[in-house]
Coordinates of C-alpha atoms and ligand atoms in Angstrom, one line a residue:
M21 CA 14.8 27.7 -5.9
L22 CA 18.0 26.4 -5.0
R23 CA 20.0 29.5 -4.4
N24 CA 24.1 28.5 -5.4
K25 CA 25.2 28.8 -2.1
Y26 CA 24.8 29.1 1.2
I27 CA 27.2 28.5 4.6
I28 CA 25.9 26.1 7.4
K29 CA 27.8 26.4 10.5
Q30 CA 30.5 27.8 8.4
V31 CA 30.6 24.8 6.4
E32 CA 30.1 25.6 2.7
Y33 CA 27.7 23.3 1.1
R34 CA 27.1 23.0 -2.8
P35 CA 23.4 22.0 -3.2
T36 CA 22.7 18.9 -5.6
P37 CA 20.0 19.0 -7.9
A38 CA 17.5 17.9 -5.5
F39 CA 14.8 19.0 -3.9
Q40 CA 11.5 18.6 -1.6
R41 CA 8.2 17.9 -3.3
C42 CA 4.3 17.8 -1.7
I43 CA 3.5 14.4 -3.1
I44 CA 0.3 15.2 -4.2
P45 CA 0.1 15.8 -7.8
G46 CA -2.5 18.3 -8.0
C47 CA -0.4 20.4 -5.4
G48 CA 3.3 19.8 -5.9
A49 CA 4.4 22.6 -4.6
T50 CA 8.3 22.0 -4.2
Y51 CA 10.7 23.6 -1.4
P52 CA 14.5 23.8 -0.9
L53 CA 17.0 20.9 -0.1
E54 CA 18.1 22.6 3.3
E55 CA 14.4 23.3 4.6
I56 CA 13.3 21.4 7.2
R57 CA 9.6 20.8 7.0
T58 CA 7.7 17.5 7.5
A59 CA 4.5 19.0 5.7
C60 CA 3.5 21.1 3.2
A61 CA 3.4 24.4 3.6
S62 CA 0.4 24.7 0.6
C63 CA -1.8 21.3 2.0
G64 CA -0.2 20.2 4.5
S65 CA 0.6 16.4 2.5
L66 CA 3.7 14.7 3.2
L67 CA 6.8 15.6 1.1
D68 CA 9.3 13.5 -1.4
V69 CA 13.1 13.9 -1.8
E70 CA 12.5 14.4 -6.0
Y71 CA 15.9 14.6 -8.3
E72 CA 16.6 16.8 -11.0
W73 CA 18.0 13.1 -12.8
D74 CA 19.0 14.4 -15.9
R75 CA 21.6 16.5 -14.3
L76 CA 23.0 14.0 -12.8
R77 CA 25.5 11.2 -13.5
V78 CA 23.4 8.1 -13.1
P79 CA 24.6 4.8 -13.4
G80 CA 23.6 2.9 -17.5
S81 CA 22.9 -0.3 -14.9
L82 CA 23.0 -1.7 -11.2
T83 CA 26.2 -3.5 -11.7
F84 CA 27.9 -0.2 -11.8
F85 CA 27.3 -0.9 -7.9
E86 CA 29.7 -4.1 -7.8
E87 CA 32.7 -2.1 -8.6
K88 CA 32.5 -0.7 -5.0
W89 CA 32.6 -3.6 -3.2
G90 CA 36.4 -4.0 -4.0
R91 CA 36.8 -0.5 -2.1
R92 CA 35.2 -1.5 1.1
A93 CA 38.1 0.1 3.4
D94 CA 36.4 3.4 1.8
P95 CA 33.7 3.8 4.3
F96 CA 31.0 4.9 2.2
C97 CA 31.5 1.8 -0.1
F98 CA 31.4 -0.3 2.7
S99 CA 28.0 1.2 3.9
G100 CA 25.0 -0.3 2.6
V101 CA 23.6 3.0 2.5
W102 CA 25.9 5.4 1.2
R103 CA 27.5 2.7 -1.3
F104 CA 24.0 3.4 -3.9
H105 CA 24.9 7.6 -3.1
E106 CA 24.2 7.8 -6.6
L107 CA 20.3 7.1 -6.1
L108 CA 20.3 9.2 -3.1
P109 CA 22.1 12.3 -4.2
F110 CA 21.2 14.4 -1.8
A111 CA 24.6 15.5 0.0
P112 CA 27.8 15.4 -1.2
L113 CA 29.4 12.1 0.0
E114 CA 31.9 13.5 2.3
R115 CA 28.8 15.3 4.3
C116 CA 27.2 11.7 4.9
V117 CA 26.7 10.2 8.2
T118 CA 27.7 6.6 8.4
L119 CA 27.9 4.2 11.2
G120 CA 28.7 0.8 8.7
E121 CA 24.7 0.6 8.6
G122 CA 23.2 -1.9 5.7
Q123 CA 25.3 -4.6 6.2
T124 CA 22.8 -7.3 6.2
L125 CA 22.0 -10.6 4.5
L126 CA 19.4 -12.0 2.1
Q127 CA 19.4 -15.8 3.0
P128 CA 17.5 -18.3 1.4
S129 CA 15.3 -20.2 3.9
E130 CA 14.4 -24.0 3.2
G131 CA 12.4 -24.4 6.3
V132 CA 10.5 -21.4 6.2
A133 CA 9.7 -21.8 2.6
R134 CA 8.3 -24.8 3.2
Y135 CA 6.0 -23.8 6.3
A136 CA 4.5 -20.1 4.2
G137 CA 4.0 -22.9 1.3
V138 CA 6.5 -22.1 -1.2
R139 CA 8.8 -24.2 -3.0
P140 CA 12.2 -24.8 -1.8
G141 CA 14.7 -22.1 -3.4
R142 CA 11.8 -19.3 -3.6
L143 CA 11.8 -17.8 -0.7
F144 CA 14.7 -15.5 0.9
L145 CA 14.2 -13.2 3.8
Q146 CA 16.3 -10.1 4.0
Y147 CA 17.8 -9.7 7.5
E148 CA 17.9 -6.5 8.9
G149 CA 18.7 -7.1 12.6
L150 CA 22.6 -7.2 11.2
N151 CA 22.4 -3.5 11.1
P152 CA 24.6 -1.5 14.1
S153 CA 21.4 -0.6 16.5
G154 CA 19.8 -4.4 15.3
S155 CA 17.0 -2.8 13.3
F156 CA 16.2 -1.4 9.9
K157 CA 16.2 2.2 11.5
D158 CA 19.5 2.8 10.8
N159 CA 19.4 2.5 6.8
G160 CA 16.9 5.8 6.9
M161 CA 18.8 7.0 10.5
A162 CA 22.1 7.5 8.6
A163 CA 20.0 10.0 6.1
A164 CA 18.1 11.7 8.2
L165 CA 21.3 12.5 10.5
T166 CA 23.2 13.6 7.3
H167 CA 20.5 15.8 6.1
A168 CA 20.2 17.1 10.1
R169 CA 23.7 17.7 9.9
L170 CA 23.7 19.7 6.9
V171 CA 21.1 21.9 8.2
G172 CA 22.8 22.9 11.7
A173 CA 20.1 20.8 13.8
D174 CA 21.9 20.2 17.4
R175 CA 19.0 18.8 18.4
A176 CA 16.9 15.5 16.6
A177 CA 13.2 13.6 17.9
C178 CA 11.7 10.8 17.5
A179 CA 8.7 9.2 18.9
S180 CA 9.4 5.5 18.8
T181 CA 7.7 2.2 19.2
G182 CA 11.4 0.7 20.0
N183 CA 13.5 1.3 17.2
T184 CA 13.7 4.3 16.0
S185 CA 14.6 5.1 19.5
A186 CA 17.3 2.7 19.7
S187 CA 18.6 3.9 16.2
L188 CA 18.6 7.8 17.1
A189 CA 20.0 7.3 20.0
L190 CA 23.1 4.8 18.4
Y191 CA 23.8 7.4 15.8
S192 CA 23.4 10.5 17.8
A193 CA 25.8 9.1 20.7
F194 CA 28.0 8.0 17.9
T195 CA 28.4 10.4 15.3
R196 CA 27.9 13.1 18.0
A197 CA 25.9 14.8 15.2
V198 CA 23.0 15.8 17.3
R199 CA 21.4 15.2 21.1
A200 CA 18.8 12.7 20.8
V201 CA 15.4 12.9 22.4
I202 CA 12.9 10.6 22.4
F203 CA 9.3 10.0 23.1
I204 CA 8.0 6.6 24.1
G205 CA 4.2 4.9 24.9
S206 CA 4.7 3.8 28.4
G207 CA 4.5 -0.1 29.0
K208 CA 4.7 -0.1 25.0
I209 CA 8.4 -0.8 24.1
A210 CA 10.0 -3.7 24.3
Y211 CA 13.3 -4.0 26.9
G212 CA 16.1 -4.5 24.5
K213 CA 15.1 -1.2 23.0
L214 CA 14.7 0.7 25.9
S215 CA 17.9 -0.7 27.0
Q216 CA 19.5 0.9 24.2
A217 CA 17.7 4.6 24.3
L218 CA 19.3 4.5 27.7
D219 CA 22.6 3.3 27.8
Y220 CA 22.7 5.3 24.4
G221 CA 22.3 8.6 26.8
A222 CA 19.2 9.9 24.7
L223 CA 16.8 12.0 27.0
T224 CA 14.1 9.1 27.1
V225 CA 10.6 10.8 28.0
Q226 CA 7.9 8.5 28.5
I227 CA 4.3 9.9 28.2
R228 CA 1.6 8.3 29.5
G229 CA -0.2 7.3 26.2
D230 CA 0.9 4.8 23.0
F231 CA 2.5 5.0 20.4
D232 CA -0.1 7.6 18.4
D233 CA 0.1 9.6 21.2
A234 CA 3.7 10.1 21.2
M235 CA 3.6 10.3 17.1
A236 CA 1.2 13.8 17.8
R237 CA 3.2 15.1 21.1
V238 CA 6.4 15.3 19.4
Q239 CA 5.6 16.6 16.2
E240 CA 3.9 19.6 18.5
V241 CA 7.8 19.8 20.3
C242 CA 9.7 19.7 17.3
R243 CA 7.7 22.5 16.1
E244 CA 7.6 24.5 19.1
L245 CA 11.0 24.1 20.6
G246 CA 13.0 23.8 16.2
I247 CA 14.3 20.3 17.2
Y248 CA 14.6 17.8 14.3
L249 CA 12.5 15.3 13.9
V250 CA 13.8 11.7 12.4
N251 CA 10.4 10.2 12.3
S252 CA 9.5 8.9 9.0
V253 CA 7.2 11.9 8.4
N254 CA 10.8 12.5 7.1
P255 CA 11.7 12.4 3.9
F256 CA 15.6 11.9 4.2
R257 CA 14.7 9.2 6.0
L258 CA 12.7 7.2 3.7
E259 CA 15.8 7.7 1.0
G260 CA 18.0 5.9 3.3
Q261 CA 15.5 3.0 3.9
K262 CA 15.4 2.7 -0.2
T263 CA 18.3 1.1 0.0
I264 CA 17.0 -2.3 1.4
M265 CA 15.5 -3.0 -1.8
Y266 CA 18.8 -2.2 -3.5
R267 CA 20.9 -4.5 -1.6
V268 CA 18.0 -7.2 -1.6
L269 CA 18.5 -6.6 -5.9
E270 CA 21.6 -7.1 -5.6
G271 CA 21.7 -10.6 -3.4
L272 CA 19.7 -11.3 -6.8
R273 CA 22.2 -10.5 -9.1
W274 CA 20.0 -7.6 -9.9
E275 CA 16.8 -9.8 -10.6
V276 CA 13.7 -8.8 -9.8
P277 CA 12.1 -10.7 -7.4
D278 CA 8.0 -11.2 -7.6
W279 CA 6.7 -10.4 -4.3
V280 CA 8.3 -8.0 -1.8
I281 CA 6.8 -8.6 1.6
V282 CA 6.8 -6.1 4.8
P283 CA 5.4 -5.2 7.9
G284 CA 3.3 -2.5 8.1
G285 CA 3.7 -0.2 11.2
N286 CA 4.0 3.7 11.0
L287 CA 4.2 2.5 6.9
G288 CA 7.6 4.6 6.1
N289 CA 9.5 1.1 4.7
S290 CA 6.5 0.3 2.6
S291 CA 6.9 3.4 1.2
A292 CA 10.3 3.9 0.6
F293 CA 10.4 0.1 -0.8
G294 CA 8.0 1.8 -3.7
K295 CA 9.9 4.9 -4.4
A296 CA 13.0 3.1 -4.5
F297 CA 11.2 0.7 -7.3
Y298 CA 9.2 3.5 -8.9
E299 CA 12.8 5.4 -9.2
L300 CA 15.0 2.2 -10.8
H301 CA 12.3 1.4 -13.5
A302 CA 12.1 4.8 -14.4
L303 CA 15.7 5.4 -14.8
G304 CA 15.2 2.0 -17.0
L305 CA 17.4 0.3 -14.4
I306 CA 14.5 -2.5 -14.0
P307 CA 12.5 -4.4 -16.6
R308 CA 9.7 -4.1 -13.9
I309 CA 8.8 -3.4 -10.5
P310 CA 7.7 -6.3 -8.3
R311 CA 4.8 -6.9 -6.2
L312 CA 4.6 -5.4 -2.8
A313 CA 2.4 -6.9 0.2
V314 CA 1.9 -5.1 3.5
I315 CA 1.2 -6.9 6.6
N316 CA -1.2 -4.8 9.5
A317 CA -1.2 -7.2 13.0
T318 CA -5.2 -7.4 13.4
G319 CA -4.9 -5.6 16.3
A320 CA -3.8 -2.8 14.5
N321 CA -4.9 -3.0 11.2
T322 CA -5.9 0.5 10.1
L323 CA -4.1 0.0 6.2
Y324 CA -5.9 -3.2 6.0
E325 CA -9.2 -1.8 7.2
L326 CA -8.8 1.1 4.8
V327 CA -7.8 -0.6 1.7
E328 CA -8.3 -4.2 1.3
K329 CA -12.0 -3.6 3.4
Q330 CA -12.9 -0.1 2.4
G331 CA -11.6 0.3 -0.6
L332 CA -8.9 3.2 -0.6
H333 CA -7.2 3.6 -3.5
W334 CA -4.0 6.3 -4.4
N335 CA -6.0 6.7 -7.4
Q336 CA -3.0 8.8 -8.5
G337 CA -3.4 11.0 -6.2
N338 CA -6.8 11.9 -5.5
P339 CA -7.3 9.5 -2.6
D340 CA -10.6 9.4 -0.9
R341 CA -10.1 11.7 2.1
A342 CA -13.4 11.8 2.9
L343 CA -13.3 8.0 4.1
I344 CA -10.1 8.5 5.7
D345 CA -11.2 10.9 8.1
R346 CA -14.5 8.9 8.2
Y347 CA -12.3 6.1 9.4
F348 CA -10.3 7.8 12.5
G349 CA -13.1 9.5 13.4
E350 CA -14.8 6.7 14.5
M351 CA -11.9 5.0 15.9
D352 CA -11.8 8.1 18.4
A353 CA -15.2 7.7 18.8
H354 CA -14.9 4.3 19.9
G355 CA -11.7 4.5 21.7
R356 CA -9.9 2.3 19.9
R357 CA -6.5 1.7 20.8
A358 CA -3.9 -0.5 18.9
S359 CA -3.3 -3.7 20.6
T360 CA -0.9 -6.3 19.6
I361 CA 2.2 -8.6 20.8
A362 CA 4.1 -6.8 17.7
S363 CA 4.9 -3.9 19.5
A364 CA 7.2 -2.6 16.9
I365 CA 3.8 -2.3 14.8
E366 CA 1.7 -1.7 17.6
I367 CA 0.0 1.7 15.6
N368 CA -3.3 2.8 14.4
R369 CA -2.4 6.3 13.0
P370 CA 0.4 5.5 10.0
V371 CA 1.9 8.9 9.0
N372 CA 2.3 7.6 5.8
L373 CA -0.8 6.5 5.1
L374 CA -0.6 8.0 1.9
K375 CA 2.8 7.4 1.1
C376 CA 2.0 3.8 1.5
I377 CA -1.1 3.6 -0.9
R378 CA 1.2 5.4 -3.4
A379 CA 3.6 2.6 -3.3
L380 CA 0.6 0.3 -3.4
E381 CA -0.7 1.3 -6.7
W382 CA 2.6 1.5 -8.2
C383 CA 3.9 -2.4 -7.2
D384 CA 0.3 -3.6 -7.4
G385 CA 0.4 -4.2 -3.9
V386 CA -1.9 -6.2 -1.6
V387 CA -2.8 -5.9 2.5
C388 CA -3.0 -8.6 4.6
E389 CA -3.8 -8.6 8.1
V390 CA -2.7 -11.9 10.9
T391 CA -3.3 -12.4 14.3
D392 CA -1.0 -12.6 17.1
E393 CA -0.6 -16.3 17.3
E394 CA -0.1 -16.6 13.4
I395 CA 2.9 -14.2 14.5
L396 CA 4.5 -15.5 16.7
D397 CA 4.3 -19.3 15.5
A398 CA 6.0 -17.7 12.0
K399 CA 8.5 -15.8 14.4
A400 CA 9.0 -19.7 16.3
Q401 CA 9.9 -20.9 12.4
V402 CA 12.1 -18.3 11.4
G403 CA 14.1 -18.7 15.1
A404 CA 14.1 -22.7 14.3
G405 CA 14.9 -21.7 10.6
G406 CA 18.7 -20.5 11.5
L407 CA 18.4 -16.2 12.1
G408 CA 15.2 -15.2 13.8
C409 CA 14.0 -12.0 14.3
E410 CA 11.4 -10.1 16.8
P411 CA 7.6 -10.2 16.7
A412 CA 6.5 -7.8 14.4
S413 CA 9.6 -8.6 12.1
A414 CA 7.5 -12.6 11.6
A415 CA 4.5 -10.8 10.5
S416 CA 5.8 -10.4 7.3
V417 CA 6.3 -14.6 7.1
A418 CA 2.6 -15.0 8.5
G419 CA 1.6 -12.6 5.7
L420 CA 2.8 -14.7 3.4
R421 CA 2.0 -18.0 4.5
K422 CA -1.6 -16.4 4.5
L423 CA -1.1 -15.0 0.9
V424 CA -0.1 -18.3 -0.6
G425 CA -2.9 -19.8 1.2
G426 CA -5.4 -17.7 -0.9
C427 CA -3.4 -18.2 -3.8
I428 CA -2.3 -14.6 -4.1
V429 CA 1.4 -15.2 -3.9
G430 CA 2.6 -18.5 -6.3
A431 CA 4.0 -21.5 -4.6
D432 CA 6.5 -21.0 -7.6
Q433 CA 7.0 -16.9 -7.3
R434 CA 10.1 -15.9 -6.1
V435 CA 9.5 -13.9 -2.6
V436 CA 11.3 -11.8 -0.3
C437 CA 10.3 -11.2 3.2
V438 CA 12.2 -8.2 5.2
L439 CA 13.1 -9.6 8.7
T440 CA 13.0 -6.1 10.2
G441 CA 14.7 -6.5 13.6
H442 CA 17.1 -8.6 15.8
P443 CA 15.9 -11.5 18.0
L444 CA 17.4 -10.0 21.3
K445 CA 14.8 -6.8 20.6
D446 CA 12.2 -8.2 22.8
P447 CA 13.1 -11.5 24.7
T448 CA 10.3 -11.4 26.5
A449 CA 7.6 -12.3 23.6
T450 CA 10.1 -15.0 22.5
V451 CA 10.4 -16.8 26.4
A452 CA 7.0 -16.4 26.9
Y453 CA 6.2 -18.3 24.2
H454 CA 8.3 -21.0 24.5
S455 CA 7.7 -21.1 28.3
A456 CA 6.6 -24.1 29.9
D457 CA 5.1 -22.1 32.5
P458 CA 1.7 -21.4 31.6
E459 CA 1.6 -18.9 33.8
Q460 CA 4.6 -16.6 32.3
F461 CA 2.0 -17.9 29.0
D462 CA -0.9 -16.6 30.0
Q463 CA 0.9 -13.1 31.5
V464 CA 2.3 -12.5 28.5
L465 CA 0.7 -14.1 25.6
G466 CA -2.9 -15.3 27.0
A467 CA -3.9 -11.9 27.8
R468 CA -3.7 -11.1 23.5
G469 CA -5.7 -13.2 22.7
V470 CA -3.3 -16.2 22.3
R471 CA -4.5 -19.8 23.3
Q472 CA -1.1 -21.9 22.1
A473 CA 2.3 -21.9 20.5
E474 CA 2.5 -24.5 18.1
F475 CA 6.2 -24.6 17.9
A476 CA 6.7 -24.0 21.2
N477 CA 10.7 -25.5 22.9
H478 CA 9.9 -25.7 26.3
P479 CA 12.8 -25.6 28.0
V480 CA 13.1 -29.1 30.1
V481 CA 13.5 -28.9 34.3
V482 CA 15.7 -31.4 35.6
D483 CA 17.0 -31.6 39.4
N484 CA 20.6 -31.7 39.6
D485 CA 21.4 -35.1 38.9
L486 CA 23.5 -36.7 36.6
D487 CA 21.1 -40.0 35.9
A488 CA 18.1 -37.6 35.7
I489 CA 19.8 -35.1 33.3
I490 CA 21.3 -37.9 30.9
K491 CA 17.4 -39.6 31.1
A492 CA 15.9 -36.4 30.1
I493 CA 18.4 -35.7 27.1
Q494 CA 17.8 -39.5 25.8
T495 CA 14.1 -38.9 26.2
S496 CA 13.9 -35.9 24.7
G497 CA 15.5 -37.7 21.5
A498 CA 18.1 -35.1 20.5
Ligands
F0G17 N1 9.3 -3.9 12.2 C1 9.6 -3.2 13.2 C2 11.1 -4.2 13.5 C3 9.6 -2.1 13.0 O1 10.6 -1.4 14.4 C4 8.5 -1.3 13.0 C5 8.7 -0.1 13.0 C6 8.8 -2.0 11.7 C7 8.6 -3.0 11.5 C8 7.5 -1.1 10.9 O2 7.5 -0.4 10.1 O3 6.7 1.8 10.5 O4 8.1 1.5 8.6 O5 5.9 0.6 8.7 N2 8.7 0.8 14.0 C9 8.8 2.1 14.4 C10 10.0 2.9 15.6 C11 7.7 2.4 14.3 O6 9.2 3.4 15.9 O7 10.5 1.9 15.5 P1 6.8 1.1 9.2

C-alpha cells in the first residue's frame, strides 16, 4: 500500500514500515500512514498504527534505551516520548515534534500505600502532572502533531474536558505547527485548564452542551472543514501515550508490575497502555503483561456498566455490538448525562470503548467504579503524600483501595497508579473539599452528593492579633 516517495509541503518524506489498520480482525482494512482518518472506511471501527517490525531495527532489550540518558542535550533523547522512538517509529526522528514532554516521576508512596491497603514499598505513583501542560496528554500530543505536520495539516481541533485542549493549545502555540481549535462543553471545564487554552491563544468554541455533545460536533466539523482531529480516535496520539508505560518500566528497572491502575474517561490512555504491553510482549521485550484496572467515576460509568455488569468482552474481535447499541439507546431514552466532580472523566460515550475492552482482554483487566467522595478522599491522601493531583487522577488510588478491599489486588502485589494531571488544574474542587465554610462545600460538592470530607485540612481563621495567632498555632498541634 505504501508508495515509495511523496512530497508533503516541499519536504521529502521517506515512508517508514508503518501503516494504519482497522482494529477489527475480521475487517483488518489497511491505510497508508499519510492518510488522515480516524475510522475505518470499510467498517467504521477505530484504527491502530501498526509496524512491520521485521523491517525495523528493534532493540533486543529495554536496557537499550538507557544509553539515551547520557545524550540528554539532544531534544529527542530528552523527550520522554521520543527517546523510545524505536517503539513508535512512524515518523523520521528529525521530523518529530517535541516540547520536552514526559519528564515524569515514578514515585513510591508509603502514605498512599497505607491508605489503599497495600504494603509499604509496593505502590508507585506515576506522576504525569510534570508534563509541559500539566497532564499526560502531552505524550500523545507530541505524537499527534508530529503526524499532523507530516501530512501538512495547518489546523488541528479537539473536543475536551480540559486537558487535551490545554495540551493542543500549548503545542500549537509553541511549535507553530498548526492553529488550534478547541471545543468544550459549557460550565464543564475546570478553570486551570480553561485558562491555559485561552492564554495559549487557541480558538475556544464553547458549545451549549457537555463533552459528549462537543465530541460528536468536533468530528462533524473536522470532516466538513478538513481540520485535523487530535482526539484519541486519532491512532497516532495513542502511540505517544504508550510511552507512559515505557517510563513506568524504566522506573522499575524494566521489571513488570503486577497491576497498572488508570482512570477511564474517553478510554484513550487505557487503550494505549494495552497496546504498549501487547507489543512489548510480542517483541519479546517483557516476559509477561501486567494486569490493568480502569477506574470510572460512578456518575460516568459506561465502561463499568458494560463490562462488569453486562458482561461485554472484546471476545477476540467479536464484541457484542447489539449490547453496546442497546446501552446507548437506553441512555439516550432516559436522557442520562455524565456527572462527576472529576470533570476530566465526565464522559458517557467513550470513543475508545472497543480499544479499551481489547486492552482489558490483553491485560486480563478489570473495571471498577468509585464515588465522588471516594475520589476526593483519595485525592487528599495523594496531596498529603507529597505529589498531589487533580480529582480524576485520584480515581486510580480510590479504585485501588476498592480493589484491595475486594481482594482483587493483593496487598503484596506491586502496583502502579497513574496520576494523570497536576493538582492546580482544578483548585475549585480542592479548596471546596478543605473549606471550613459549609456553604462553599455545599455549593461545589454537596450538590454532587458528597456528604463529608474525611481528610479536610481546614484553614484556621483567626483575628489579626499576635496572641490569637500564636494560640491558634499552639492549639492546632503544629
Ligand atoms: N485523567 C485526566 C486528568 C484527564 O484529563 C483524562 C481525560 C483522563 C484521566 C481520562 O483519560 O480519556 O484517556 O480515558 N481527559 C480528556 C480531555 C477527555 O479532554 O482532556 P482517557
